[in-house]
PDB file of C-alpha atoms in Angstrom:
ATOM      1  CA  UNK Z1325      11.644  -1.349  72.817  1.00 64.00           C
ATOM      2  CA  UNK Z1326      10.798   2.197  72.352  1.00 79.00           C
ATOM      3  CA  UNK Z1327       9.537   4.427  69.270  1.00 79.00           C
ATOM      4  CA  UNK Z1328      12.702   5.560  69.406  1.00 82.00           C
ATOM      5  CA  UNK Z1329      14.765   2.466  69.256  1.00 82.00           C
ATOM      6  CA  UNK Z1330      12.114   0.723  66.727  1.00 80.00           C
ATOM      7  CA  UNK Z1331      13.087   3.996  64.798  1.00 84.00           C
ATOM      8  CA  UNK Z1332      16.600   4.012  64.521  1.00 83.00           C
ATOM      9  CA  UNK Z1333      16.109   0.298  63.805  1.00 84.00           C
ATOM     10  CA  UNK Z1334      14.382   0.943  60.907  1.00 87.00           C
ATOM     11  CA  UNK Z1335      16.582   3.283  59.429  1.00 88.00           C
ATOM     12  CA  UNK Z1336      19.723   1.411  59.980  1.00 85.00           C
ATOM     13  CA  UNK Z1337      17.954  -1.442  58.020  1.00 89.00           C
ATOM     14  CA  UNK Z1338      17.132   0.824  54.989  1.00 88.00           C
ATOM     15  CA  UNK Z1339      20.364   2.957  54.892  1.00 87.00           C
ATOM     16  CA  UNK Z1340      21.796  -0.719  54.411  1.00 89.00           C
ATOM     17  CA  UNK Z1341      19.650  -1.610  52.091  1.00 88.00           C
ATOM     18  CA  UNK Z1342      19.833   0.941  49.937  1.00 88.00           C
ATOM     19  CA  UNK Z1343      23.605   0.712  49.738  1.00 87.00           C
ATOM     20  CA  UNK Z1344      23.401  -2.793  48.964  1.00 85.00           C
ATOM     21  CA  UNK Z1345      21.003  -2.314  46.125  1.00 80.00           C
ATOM     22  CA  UNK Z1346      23.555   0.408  44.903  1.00 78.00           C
ATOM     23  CA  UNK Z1347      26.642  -1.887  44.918  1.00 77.00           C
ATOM     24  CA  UNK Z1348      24.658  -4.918  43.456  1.00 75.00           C
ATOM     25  CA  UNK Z1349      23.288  -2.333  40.573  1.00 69.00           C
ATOM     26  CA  UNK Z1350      26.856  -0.953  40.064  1.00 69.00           C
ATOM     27  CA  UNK Z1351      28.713  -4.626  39.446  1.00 70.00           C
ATOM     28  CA  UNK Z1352      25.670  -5.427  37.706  1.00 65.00           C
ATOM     29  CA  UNK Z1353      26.315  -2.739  34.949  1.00 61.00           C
ATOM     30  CA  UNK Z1354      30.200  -3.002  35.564  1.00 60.00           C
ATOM     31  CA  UNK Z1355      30.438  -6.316  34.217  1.00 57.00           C
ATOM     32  CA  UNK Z1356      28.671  -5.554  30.422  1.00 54.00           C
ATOM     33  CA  UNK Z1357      31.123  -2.313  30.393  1.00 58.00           C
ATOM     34  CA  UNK Z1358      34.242  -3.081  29.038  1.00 59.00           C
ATOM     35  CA  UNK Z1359      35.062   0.861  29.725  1.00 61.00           C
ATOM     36  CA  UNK Z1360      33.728   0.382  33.174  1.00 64.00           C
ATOM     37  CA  UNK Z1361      35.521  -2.168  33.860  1.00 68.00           C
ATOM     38  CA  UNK Z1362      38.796  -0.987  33.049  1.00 69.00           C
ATOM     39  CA  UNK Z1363      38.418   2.570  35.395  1.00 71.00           C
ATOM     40  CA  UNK Z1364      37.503   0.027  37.727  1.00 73.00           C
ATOM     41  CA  UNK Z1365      40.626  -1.606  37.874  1.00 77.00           C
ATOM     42  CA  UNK Z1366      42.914   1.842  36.769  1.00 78.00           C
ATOM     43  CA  UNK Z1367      41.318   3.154  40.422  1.00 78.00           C
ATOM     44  CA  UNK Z1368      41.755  -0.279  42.100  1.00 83.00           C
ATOM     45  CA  UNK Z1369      45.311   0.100  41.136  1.00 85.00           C
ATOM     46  CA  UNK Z1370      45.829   3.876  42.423  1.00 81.00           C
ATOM     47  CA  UNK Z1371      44.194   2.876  46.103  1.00 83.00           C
ATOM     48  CA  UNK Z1372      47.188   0.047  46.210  1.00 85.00           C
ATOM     49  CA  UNK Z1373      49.455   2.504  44.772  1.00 84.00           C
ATOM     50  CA  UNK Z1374      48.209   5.363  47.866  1.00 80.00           C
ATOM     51  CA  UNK Z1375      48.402   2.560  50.173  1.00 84.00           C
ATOM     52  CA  UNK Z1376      52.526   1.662  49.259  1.00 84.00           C
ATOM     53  CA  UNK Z1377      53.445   4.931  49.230  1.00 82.00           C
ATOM     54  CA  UNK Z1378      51.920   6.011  52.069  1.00 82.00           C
ATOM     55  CA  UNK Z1379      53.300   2.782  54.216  1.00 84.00           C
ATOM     56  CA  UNK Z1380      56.790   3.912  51.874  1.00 84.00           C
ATOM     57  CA  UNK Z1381      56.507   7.647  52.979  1.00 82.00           C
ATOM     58  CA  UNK Z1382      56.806   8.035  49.033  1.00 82.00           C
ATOM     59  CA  UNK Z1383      56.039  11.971  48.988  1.00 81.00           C
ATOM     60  CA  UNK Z1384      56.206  12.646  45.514  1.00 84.00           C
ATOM     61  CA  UNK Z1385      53.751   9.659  44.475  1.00 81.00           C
ATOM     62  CA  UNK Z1386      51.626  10.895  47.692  1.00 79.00           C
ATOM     63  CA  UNK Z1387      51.555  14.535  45.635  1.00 83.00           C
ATOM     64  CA  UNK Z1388      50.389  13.405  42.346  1.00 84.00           C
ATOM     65  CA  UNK Z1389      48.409  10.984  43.852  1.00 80.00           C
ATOM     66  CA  UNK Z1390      46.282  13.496  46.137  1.00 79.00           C
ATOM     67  CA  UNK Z1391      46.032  16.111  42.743  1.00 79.00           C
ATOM     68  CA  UNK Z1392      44.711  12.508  40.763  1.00 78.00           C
ATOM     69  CA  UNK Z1393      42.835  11.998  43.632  1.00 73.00           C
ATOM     70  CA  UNK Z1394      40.956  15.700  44.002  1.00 77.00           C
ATOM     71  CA  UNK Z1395      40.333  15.770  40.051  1.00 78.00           C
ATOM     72  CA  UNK Z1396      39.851  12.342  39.306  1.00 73.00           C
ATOM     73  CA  UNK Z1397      36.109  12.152  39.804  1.00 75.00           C
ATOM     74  CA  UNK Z1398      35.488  15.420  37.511  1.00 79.00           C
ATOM     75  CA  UNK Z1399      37.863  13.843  34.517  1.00 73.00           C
ATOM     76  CA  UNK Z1400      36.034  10.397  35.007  1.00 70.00           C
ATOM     77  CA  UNK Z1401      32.359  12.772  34.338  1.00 73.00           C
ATOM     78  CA  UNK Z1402      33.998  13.887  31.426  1.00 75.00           C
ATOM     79  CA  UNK Z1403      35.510  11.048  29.877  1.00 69.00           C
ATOM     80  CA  UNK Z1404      32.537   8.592  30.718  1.00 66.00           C
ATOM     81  CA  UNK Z1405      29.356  10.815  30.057  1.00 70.00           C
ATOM     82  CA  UNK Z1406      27.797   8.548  27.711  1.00 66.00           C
ATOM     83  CA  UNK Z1407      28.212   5.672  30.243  1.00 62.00           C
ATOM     84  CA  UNK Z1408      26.529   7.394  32.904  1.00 66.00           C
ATOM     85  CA  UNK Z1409      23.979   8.905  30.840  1.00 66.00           C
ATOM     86  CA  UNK Z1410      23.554   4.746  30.196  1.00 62.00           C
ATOM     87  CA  UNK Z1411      22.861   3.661  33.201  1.00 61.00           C
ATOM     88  CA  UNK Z1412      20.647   6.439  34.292  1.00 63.00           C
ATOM     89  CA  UNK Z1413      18.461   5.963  31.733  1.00 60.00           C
ATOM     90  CA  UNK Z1414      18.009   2.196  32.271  1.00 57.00           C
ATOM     91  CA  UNK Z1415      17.390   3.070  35.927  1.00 57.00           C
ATOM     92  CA  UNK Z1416      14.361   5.275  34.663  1.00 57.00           C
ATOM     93  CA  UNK Z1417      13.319   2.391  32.451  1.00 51.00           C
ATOM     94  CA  UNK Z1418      13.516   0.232  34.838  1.00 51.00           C
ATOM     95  CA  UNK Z1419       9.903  -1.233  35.860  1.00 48.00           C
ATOM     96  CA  UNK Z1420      10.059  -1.244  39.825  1.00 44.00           C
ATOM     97  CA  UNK Z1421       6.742  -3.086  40.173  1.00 41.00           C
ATOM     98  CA  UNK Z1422       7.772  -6.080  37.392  1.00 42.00           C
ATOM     99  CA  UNK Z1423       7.488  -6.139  33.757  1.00 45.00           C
ATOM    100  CA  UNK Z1424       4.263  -5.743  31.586  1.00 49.00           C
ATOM    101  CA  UNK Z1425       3.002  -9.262  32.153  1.00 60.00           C
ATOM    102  CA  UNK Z1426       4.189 -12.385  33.567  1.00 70.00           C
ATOM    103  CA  UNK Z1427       2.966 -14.631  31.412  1.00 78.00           C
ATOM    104  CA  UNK Z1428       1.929 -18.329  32.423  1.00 83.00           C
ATOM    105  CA  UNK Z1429       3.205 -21.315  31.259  1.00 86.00           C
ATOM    106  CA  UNK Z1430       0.587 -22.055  28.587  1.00 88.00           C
ATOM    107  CA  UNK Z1431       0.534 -18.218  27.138  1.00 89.00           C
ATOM    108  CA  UNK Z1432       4.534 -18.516  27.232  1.00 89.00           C
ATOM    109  CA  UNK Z1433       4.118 -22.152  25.026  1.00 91.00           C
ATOM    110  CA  UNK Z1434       1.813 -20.115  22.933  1.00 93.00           C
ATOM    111  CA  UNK Z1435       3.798 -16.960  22.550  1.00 94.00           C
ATOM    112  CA  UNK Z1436       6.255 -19.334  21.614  1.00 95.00           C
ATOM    113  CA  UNK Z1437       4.788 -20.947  19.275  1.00 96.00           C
ATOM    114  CA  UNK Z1438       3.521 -18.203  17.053  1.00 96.00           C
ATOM    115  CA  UNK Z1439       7.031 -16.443  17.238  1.00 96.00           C
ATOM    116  CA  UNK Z1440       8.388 -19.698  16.068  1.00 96.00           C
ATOM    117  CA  UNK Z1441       5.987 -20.262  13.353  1.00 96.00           C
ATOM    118  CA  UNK Z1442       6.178 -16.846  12.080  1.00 96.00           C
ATOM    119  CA  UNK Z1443       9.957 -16.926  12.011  1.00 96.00           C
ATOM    120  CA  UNK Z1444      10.605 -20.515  10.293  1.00 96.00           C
ATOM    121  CA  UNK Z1445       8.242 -18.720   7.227  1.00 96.00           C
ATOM    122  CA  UNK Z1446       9.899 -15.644   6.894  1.00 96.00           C
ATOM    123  CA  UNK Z1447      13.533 -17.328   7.684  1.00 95.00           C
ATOM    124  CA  UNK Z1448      11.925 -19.807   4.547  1.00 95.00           C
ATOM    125  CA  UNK Z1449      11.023 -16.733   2.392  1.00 94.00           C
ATOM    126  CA  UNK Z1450      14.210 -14.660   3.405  1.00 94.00           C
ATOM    127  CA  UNK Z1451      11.916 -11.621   4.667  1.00 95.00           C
ATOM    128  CA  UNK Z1452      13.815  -9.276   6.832  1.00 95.00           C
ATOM    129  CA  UNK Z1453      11.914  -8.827  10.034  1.00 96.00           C
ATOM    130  CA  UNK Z1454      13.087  -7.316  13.642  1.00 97.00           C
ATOM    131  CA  UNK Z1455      10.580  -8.630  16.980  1.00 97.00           C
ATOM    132  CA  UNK Z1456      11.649  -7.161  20.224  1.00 97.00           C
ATOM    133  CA  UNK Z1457      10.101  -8.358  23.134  1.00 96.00           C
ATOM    134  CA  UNK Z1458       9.790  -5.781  26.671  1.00 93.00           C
ATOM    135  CA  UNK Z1459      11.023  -6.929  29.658  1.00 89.00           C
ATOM    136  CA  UNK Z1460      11.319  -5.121  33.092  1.00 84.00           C
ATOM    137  CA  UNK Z1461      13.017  -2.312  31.449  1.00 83.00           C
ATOM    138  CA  UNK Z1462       9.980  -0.489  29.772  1.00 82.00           C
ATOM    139  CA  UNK Z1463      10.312   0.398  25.919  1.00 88.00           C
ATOM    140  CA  UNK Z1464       7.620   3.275  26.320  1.00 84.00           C
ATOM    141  CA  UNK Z1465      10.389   5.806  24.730  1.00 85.00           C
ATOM    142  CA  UNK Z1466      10.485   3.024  21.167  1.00 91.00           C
ATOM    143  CA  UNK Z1467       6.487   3.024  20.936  1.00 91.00           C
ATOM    144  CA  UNK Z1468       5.066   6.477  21.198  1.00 88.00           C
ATOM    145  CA  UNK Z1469       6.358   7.200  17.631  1.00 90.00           C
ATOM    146  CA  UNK Z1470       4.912   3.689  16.319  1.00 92.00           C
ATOM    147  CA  UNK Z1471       2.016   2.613  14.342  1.00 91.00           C
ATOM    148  CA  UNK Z1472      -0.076   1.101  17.890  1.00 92.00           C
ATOM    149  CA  UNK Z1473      -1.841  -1.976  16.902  1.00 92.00           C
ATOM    150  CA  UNK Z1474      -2.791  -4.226  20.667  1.00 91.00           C
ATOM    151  CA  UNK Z1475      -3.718  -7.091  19.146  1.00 93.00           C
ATOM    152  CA  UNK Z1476      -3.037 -10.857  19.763  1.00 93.00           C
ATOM    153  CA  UNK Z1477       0.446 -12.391  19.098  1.00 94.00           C
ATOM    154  CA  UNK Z1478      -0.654 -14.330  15.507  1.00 95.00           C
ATOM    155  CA  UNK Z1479       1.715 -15.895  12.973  1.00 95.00           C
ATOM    156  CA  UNK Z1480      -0.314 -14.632  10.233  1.00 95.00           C
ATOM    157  CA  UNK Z1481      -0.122 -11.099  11.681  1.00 95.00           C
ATOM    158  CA  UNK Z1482       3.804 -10.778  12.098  1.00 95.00           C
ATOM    159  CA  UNK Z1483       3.722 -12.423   8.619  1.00 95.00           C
ATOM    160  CA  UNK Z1484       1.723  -9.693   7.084  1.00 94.00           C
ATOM    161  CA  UNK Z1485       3.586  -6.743   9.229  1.00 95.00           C
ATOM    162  CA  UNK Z1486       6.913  -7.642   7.465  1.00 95.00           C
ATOM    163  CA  UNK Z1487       5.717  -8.507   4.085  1.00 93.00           C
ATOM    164  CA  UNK Z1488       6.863  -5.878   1.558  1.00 90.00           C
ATOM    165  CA  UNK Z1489       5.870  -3.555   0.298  1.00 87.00           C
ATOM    166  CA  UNK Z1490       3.878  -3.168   3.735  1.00 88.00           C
ATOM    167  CA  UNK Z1491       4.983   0.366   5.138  1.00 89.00           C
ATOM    168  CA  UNK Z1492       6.203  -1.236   8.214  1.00 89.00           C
ATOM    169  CA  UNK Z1493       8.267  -3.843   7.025  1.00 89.00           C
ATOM    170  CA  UNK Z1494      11.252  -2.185   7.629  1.00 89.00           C
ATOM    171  CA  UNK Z1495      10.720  -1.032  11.384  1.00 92.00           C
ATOM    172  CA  UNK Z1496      10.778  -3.435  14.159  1.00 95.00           C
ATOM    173  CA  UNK Z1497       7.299  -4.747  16.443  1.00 97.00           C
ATOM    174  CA  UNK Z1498       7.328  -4.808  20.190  1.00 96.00           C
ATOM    175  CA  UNK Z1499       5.739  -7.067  22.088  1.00 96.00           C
ATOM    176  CA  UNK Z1500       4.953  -6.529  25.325  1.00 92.00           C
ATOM    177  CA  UNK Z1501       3.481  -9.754  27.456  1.00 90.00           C
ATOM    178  CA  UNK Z1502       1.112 -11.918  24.950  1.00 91.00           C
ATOM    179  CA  UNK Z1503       0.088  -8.618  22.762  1.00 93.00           C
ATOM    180  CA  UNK Z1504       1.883  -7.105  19.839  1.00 95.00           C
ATOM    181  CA  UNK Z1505       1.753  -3.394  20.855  1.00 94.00           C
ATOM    182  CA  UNK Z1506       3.242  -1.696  18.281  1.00 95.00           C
ATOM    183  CA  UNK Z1507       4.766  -1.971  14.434  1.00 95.00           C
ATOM    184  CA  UNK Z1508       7.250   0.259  12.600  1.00 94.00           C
ATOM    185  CA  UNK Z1509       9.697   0.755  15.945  1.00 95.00           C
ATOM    186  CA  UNK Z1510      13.008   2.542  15.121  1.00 94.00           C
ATOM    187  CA  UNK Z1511      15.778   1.593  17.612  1.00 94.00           C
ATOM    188  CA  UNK Z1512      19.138   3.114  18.242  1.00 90.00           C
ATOM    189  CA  UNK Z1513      21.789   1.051  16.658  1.00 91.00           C
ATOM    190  CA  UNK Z1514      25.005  -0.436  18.163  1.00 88.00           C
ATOM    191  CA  UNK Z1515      27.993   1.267  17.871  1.00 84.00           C
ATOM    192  CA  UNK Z1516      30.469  -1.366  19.369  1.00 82.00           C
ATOM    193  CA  UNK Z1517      33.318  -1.342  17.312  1.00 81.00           C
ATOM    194  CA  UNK Z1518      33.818  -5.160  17.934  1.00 81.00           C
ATOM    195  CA  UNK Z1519      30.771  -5.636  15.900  1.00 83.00           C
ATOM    196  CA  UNK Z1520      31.214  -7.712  12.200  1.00 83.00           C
ATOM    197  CA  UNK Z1521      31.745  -5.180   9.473  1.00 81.00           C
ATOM    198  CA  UNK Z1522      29.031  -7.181   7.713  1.00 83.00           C
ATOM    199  CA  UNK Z1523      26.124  -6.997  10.270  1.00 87.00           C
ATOM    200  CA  UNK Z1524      23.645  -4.538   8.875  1.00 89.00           C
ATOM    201  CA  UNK Z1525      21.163  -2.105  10.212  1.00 91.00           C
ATOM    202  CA  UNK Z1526      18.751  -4.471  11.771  1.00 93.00           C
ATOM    203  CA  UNK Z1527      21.232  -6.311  13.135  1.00 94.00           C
ATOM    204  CA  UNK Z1528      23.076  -3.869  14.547  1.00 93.00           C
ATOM    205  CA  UNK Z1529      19.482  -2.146  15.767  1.00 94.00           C
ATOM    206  CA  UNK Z1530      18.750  -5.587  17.663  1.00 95.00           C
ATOM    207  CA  UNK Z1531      21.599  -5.075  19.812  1.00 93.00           C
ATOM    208  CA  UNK Z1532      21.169  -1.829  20.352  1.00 92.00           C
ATOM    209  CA  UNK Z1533      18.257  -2.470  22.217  1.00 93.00           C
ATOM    210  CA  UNK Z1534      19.663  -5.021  23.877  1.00 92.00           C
ATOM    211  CA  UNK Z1535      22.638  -3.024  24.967  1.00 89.00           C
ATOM    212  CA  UNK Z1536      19.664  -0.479  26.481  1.00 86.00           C
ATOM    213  CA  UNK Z1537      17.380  -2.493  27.501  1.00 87.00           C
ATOM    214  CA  UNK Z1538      16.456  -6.029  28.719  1.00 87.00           C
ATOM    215  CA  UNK Z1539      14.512  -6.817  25.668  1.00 93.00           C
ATOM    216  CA  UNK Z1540      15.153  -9.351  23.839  1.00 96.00           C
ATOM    217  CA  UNK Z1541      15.975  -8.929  19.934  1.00 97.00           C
ATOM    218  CA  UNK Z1542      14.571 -11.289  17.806  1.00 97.00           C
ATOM    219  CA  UNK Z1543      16.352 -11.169  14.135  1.00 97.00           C
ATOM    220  CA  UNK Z1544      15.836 -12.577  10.574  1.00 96.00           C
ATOM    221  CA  UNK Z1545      18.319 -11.974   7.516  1.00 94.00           C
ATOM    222  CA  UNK Z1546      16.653 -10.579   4.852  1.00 92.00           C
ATOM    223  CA  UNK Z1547      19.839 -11.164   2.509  1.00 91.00           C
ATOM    224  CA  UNK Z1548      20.613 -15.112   4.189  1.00 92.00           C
ATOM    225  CA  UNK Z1549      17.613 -15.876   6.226  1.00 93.00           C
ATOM    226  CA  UNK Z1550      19.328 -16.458   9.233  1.00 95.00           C
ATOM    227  CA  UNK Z1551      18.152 -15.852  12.577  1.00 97.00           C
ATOM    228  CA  UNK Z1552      19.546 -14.358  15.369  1.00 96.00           C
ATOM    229  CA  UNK Z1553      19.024 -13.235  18.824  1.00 97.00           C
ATOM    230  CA  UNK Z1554      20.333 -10.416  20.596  1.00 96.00           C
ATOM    231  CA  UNK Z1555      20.127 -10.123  24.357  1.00 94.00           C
ATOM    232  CA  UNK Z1556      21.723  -9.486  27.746  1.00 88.00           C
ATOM    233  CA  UNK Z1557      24.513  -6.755  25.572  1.00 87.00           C
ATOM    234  CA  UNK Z1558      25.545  -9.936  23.215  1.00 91.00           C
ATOM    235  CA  UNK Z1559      24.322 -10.867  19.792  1.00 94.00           C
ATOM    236  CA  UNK Z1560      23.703 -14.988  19.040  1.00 95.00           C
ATOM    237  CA  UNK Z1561      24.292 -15.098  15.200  1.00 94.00           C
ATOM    238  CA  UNK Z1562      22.802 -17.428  12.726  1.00 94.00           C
ATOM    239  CA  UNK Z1563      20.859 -20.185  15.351  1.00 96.00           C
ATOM    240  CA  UNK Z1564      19.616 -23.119  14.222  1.00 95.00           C
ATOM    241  CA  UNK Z1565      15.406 -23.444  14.676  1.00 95.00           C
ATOM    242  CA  UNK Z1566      15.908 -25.602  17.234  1.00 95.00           C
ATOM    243  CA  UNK Z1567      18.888 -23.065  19.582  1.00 96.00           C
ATOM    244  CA  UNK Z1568      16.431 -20.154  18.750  1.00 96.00           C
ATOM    245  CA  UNK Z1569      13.715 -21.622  20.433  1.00 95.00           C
ATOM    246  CA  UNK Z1570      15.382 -23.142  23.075  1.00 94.00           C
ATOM    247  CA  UNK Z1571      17.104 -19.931  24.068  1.00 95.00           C
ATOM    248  CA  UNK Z1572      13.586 -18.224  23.580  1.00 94.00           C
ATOM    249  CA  UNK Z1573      11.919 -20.118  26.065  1.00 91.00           C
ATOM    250  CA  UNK Z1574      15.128 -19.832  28.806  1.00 91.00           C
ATOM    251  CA  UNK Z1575      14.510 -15.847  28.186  1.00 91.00           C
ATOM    252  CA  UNK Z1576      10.860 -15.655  28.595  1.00 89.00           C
ATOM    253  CA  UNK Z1577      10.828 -17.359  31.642  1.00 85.00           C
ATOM    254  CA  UNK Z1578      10.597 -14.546  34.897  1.00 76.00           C
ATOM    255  CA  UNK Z1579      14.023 -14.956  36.997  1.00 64.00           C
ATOM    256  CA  UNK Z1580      11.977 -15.971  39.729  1.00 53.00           C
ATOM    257  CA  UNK Z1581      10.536 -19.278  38.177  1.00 45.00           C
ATOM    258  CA  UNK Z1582      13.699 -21.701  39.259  1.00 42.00           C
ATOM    259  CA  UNK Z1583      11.666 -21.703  42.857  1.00 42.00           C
ATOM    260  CA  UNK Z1584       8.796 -23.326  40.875  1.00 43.00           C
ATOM    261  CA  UNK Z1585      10.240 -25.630  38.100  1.00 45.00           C
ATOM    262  CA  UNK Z1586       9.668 -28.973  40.172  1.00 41.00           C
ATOM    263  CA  UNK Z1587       5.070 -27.877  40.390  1.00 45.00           C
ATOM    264  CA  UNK Z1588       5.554 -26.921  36.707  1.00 43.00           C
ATOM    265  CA  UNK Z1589       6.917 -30.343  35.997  1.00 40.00           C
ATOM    266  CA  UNK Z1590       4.315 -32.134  38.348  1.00 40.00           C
ATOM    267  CA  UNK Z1591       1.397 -30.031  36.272  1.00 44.00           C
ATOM    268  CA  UNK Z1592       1.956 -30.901  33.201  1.00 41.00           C
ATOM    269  CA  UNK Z1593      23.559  -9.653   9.817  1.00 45.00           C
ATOM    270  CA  UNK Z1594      23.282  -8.964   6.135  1.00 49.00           C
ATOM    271  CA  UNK Z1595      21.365  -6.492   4.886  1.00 49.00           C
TER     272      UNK Z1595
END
């Protein structure tokens, strides 16, 4: 085989590649867009429509079709700005190298546990409090205006951080693998009309994120004391203890852990 071959090899491999990655990204997004989804299907419908009335020899609906057709794409930029301005910015948060820290099994148990801890008190005491934890999307943008603290995930700590009259009790803390980085976050807030009326701002700032990002939203009532979790564009309202932490462990586990369950095993709303 020759340079030249090898070559042309190569680049055949990556210009298939990359237009796999770009189709798997695309129904990746398409399928949390309810927008998305529906141009999908409007332009799904206009190919079939081209195809009959070419195989027809329809000439008018060829016409209107081709003028569709020639504008289409600059009406679509238009209409679905903030959609694309969506998911170009999760491509720039996107982490290409993996997330902040893949955490082991015994600093997940005890990330866990903490979380859990802290959230059965202040679920107890009915103390608002908002915990989003980073992901492989990075939440850089949500911490460089934030109080930075880089300490160890306590109980007592997250206790203390939403406690008011503490100045940060009203923002959110991010958490990025086993540290808490940062208090007093301020995230954009839903604005998915399908939301409940009632959810308030912290609620409605927990899926935000989670509409952004790949975080996940951790959420206590400060008016009921219920808890929540938003994540993967959908809120879970008012869990029991027992659902929230189950659903907390499933998230915190990397995607790529199924390959190693079986050595794991062997080893061991209102405001």
């Amino acid at each position: 085989m020759t340079l030249t071959t090898a070559w042309s090899l190569i680049t055949k491999i990556l210009d298939i590649c990359i237009i796999w990655f770009m189709i798997y990204f695309l129904f990746k997004n398409l399928k949390n867009n309810v927008k998305m989804v529906l141009i999908f299907k409007g332009i799904i419908l206009l190919i079939f429509i081209k195809l009959m009335s070419n195989l027809l020899n329809l000439y008018t609906v060829g016409i209107i079709l081709e003028y569709i057709v020639s504008w289409g794409p600059i009406a679509l930029i238009v209409i679905f700005q903030p959609e694309i301005r969506n998911v170009l910015e999760q491509i720039g948060r996107t982490q290409l190298l993996g997330r902040h820290k893949v955490l082991t099994v015994d600093e997940r148990e005890k990330v866990v546990y903490e979380l859990m801890t802290a959230i059965e008190h202040l679920k107890k005491q009915r103390i608002g409090a908002l915990i989003v934890i980073e992901r492989n999307m990075s939440l850089q943008e949500y911490i460089t205006p934030t109080t930075k603290l880089y300490a160890d995930i306590s109980n007592q700590l997250l206790e203390a951080i939403f406690l008011p009259p503490n100045p940060l009790h009203d923002g959110g803390v991010i958490i990025q693998g086993d540290k808490i980085t940062c208090a007093g976050a301020v995230f954009k807030t839903s604005m998915n009309p399908n939301v409940n009326k009632k959810l308030g701002t912290r609620h409605r700032a927990a899926l935000g994120v989670a509409e952004e990002t790949d975080a996940i939203a951790l959420v206590v009532s400060e008016e009921t004391g219920r808890v929540s979790i938003a994540c993967d564009n959908y809120l879970h309202y008012n869990l029991t203890l027992d659902e929230f932490r189950s659903m907390l462990l499933e998230e915190l586990k990397p995607k790529a852990e199924v390959f190693y369950d079986a050595d794991e095993s062997e080893g061991e709303e209102d405001e």
